[in-house]
Amino acid sequence: MSQTAEMNATAPLNVAKRNLRAALKLKLKDVSHNSILSQSSTVFKTLKTLDAYRSAKRISVFLSMPTGEIQTDAIVRDALRAGKDVFIPYLYKNPAAGPGLPARIMDMVRLRDVADYESLQPDKWGIPSIDPATIPERQRVLGDPDIQHSDSTLLDLVLMPGVAFDIEPDNGAVRRLGHGKGFYDYFLFRHRLKATSLGQQEFPALLLGLALSEQFLSPSEGPVPVGPLDQPLNGLVLGNGDIKGPLAAAPLNETD
């Protein structure tokens, strides 16, 4: 397929995604701060009942924007205090940038402890962010071989944000609409390649979305438009305590 034909084939999908993002942006503007905090607390309590979280040793957690999505502060603190290796997103210029490749890509870098997490400064979107000057001394999931042994690091669990979610009726997987930059999709593709190179299973990490109830689409609002590069999730935890997707069938544990 020529580049022009490929662009023509993906144009309707891109339009559908942009339209849904615009609709959700308006919808989420009506969600109060108190509701976001309450739903975030429910997601945290529900997450702690899942064996996928309790047994994970190396997890990545998105750090939240101030509005419009689940707040993950309690999750980060709990995971660090539980002794888990906690990795957070870090965006940087793609050293291999070229035709067909993204200009900026994402890695996951490890937090040292709670004090390290509390030292992060907000970026222009209000998201706590890693100081680039500290990157060389941090363990990274996709980083080059270094003294932190990044070359052998793989994740057990990836906690993911999104704009909208629903369920694929044919297989029950969770469909996710991201913010349109492709950071997670490309990261997961590279993580999968790394796992294969290390002789691990094809999908070494469970993918779990965290979302406000308003971000889960009803049949009349859906479906979430997805393409061949959009990675389905293993599960979704909603702000009302519901668990969607394959992980919904997993047994729950008593909380601490």
Coordinates of C-alpha atoms in Angstrom, one line a residue, residues 47-48 50-62 75 79 84-88 108 141 154-160 184 187-188 191 203-210 234-235 237 247:
L47 CA -7.2 -1.8 42.7
K48 CA -5.9 -3.0 46.0
L50 CA -6.8 -7.2 42.6
D51 CA -4.2 -9.9 42.6
A52 CA -2.8 -8.3 39.4
Y53 CA -1.8 -5.3 41.6
R54 CA -1.0 -7.0 44.8
S55 CA 1.4 -9.5 43.2
A56 CA 3.1 -7.1 40.8
K57 CA 6.7 -6.3 41.6
R58 CA 7.4 -3.8 38.9
I59 CA 4.6 -1.5 37.9
S60 CA 4.3 1.7 35.8
V61 CA 1.8 4.3 36.9
F62 CA 0.7 7.4 35.0
I75 CA -1.6 4.5 44.2
A79 CA 3.1 1.0 45.7
K84 CA 7.2 -2.3 44.6
D85 CA 9.5 -0.9 41.8
V86 CA 7.5 2.0 40.6
F87 CA 8.1 3.5 37.1
I88 CA 6.5 6.7 35.7
M108 CA 9.3 4.5 32.1
V141 CA 12.5 0.1 31.2
L154 CA 10.5 -5.6 32.3
L155 CA 7.2 -4.5 33.8
D156 CA 4.5 -6.7 35.4
L157 CA 1.7 -4.2 35.3
V158 CA 1.0 -1.0 33.4
L159 CA -1.6 1.3 34.8
M160 CA -2.9 3.4 31.9
Y184 CA 1.7 4.2 25.1
F187 CA 6.1 2.1 24.3
L188 CA 4.1 -1.2 24.6
H191 CA 8.4 -3.3 25.5
F203 CA 2.9 -9.7 26.4
P204 CA 4.8 -9.8 29.7
A205 CA 2.8 -7.0 31.3
L206 CA -0.9 -6.8 32.3
L207 CA -2.5 -3.6 30.9
L208 CA -5.0 -2.0 33.2
G209 CA -6.9 1.2 32.6
L210 CA -8.0 3.5 35.4
N234 CA -6.7 -6.7 30.1
G235 CA -9.0 -4.7 32.4
V237 CA -11.2 -0.1 36.9
L247 CA -9.8 -9.1 34.8

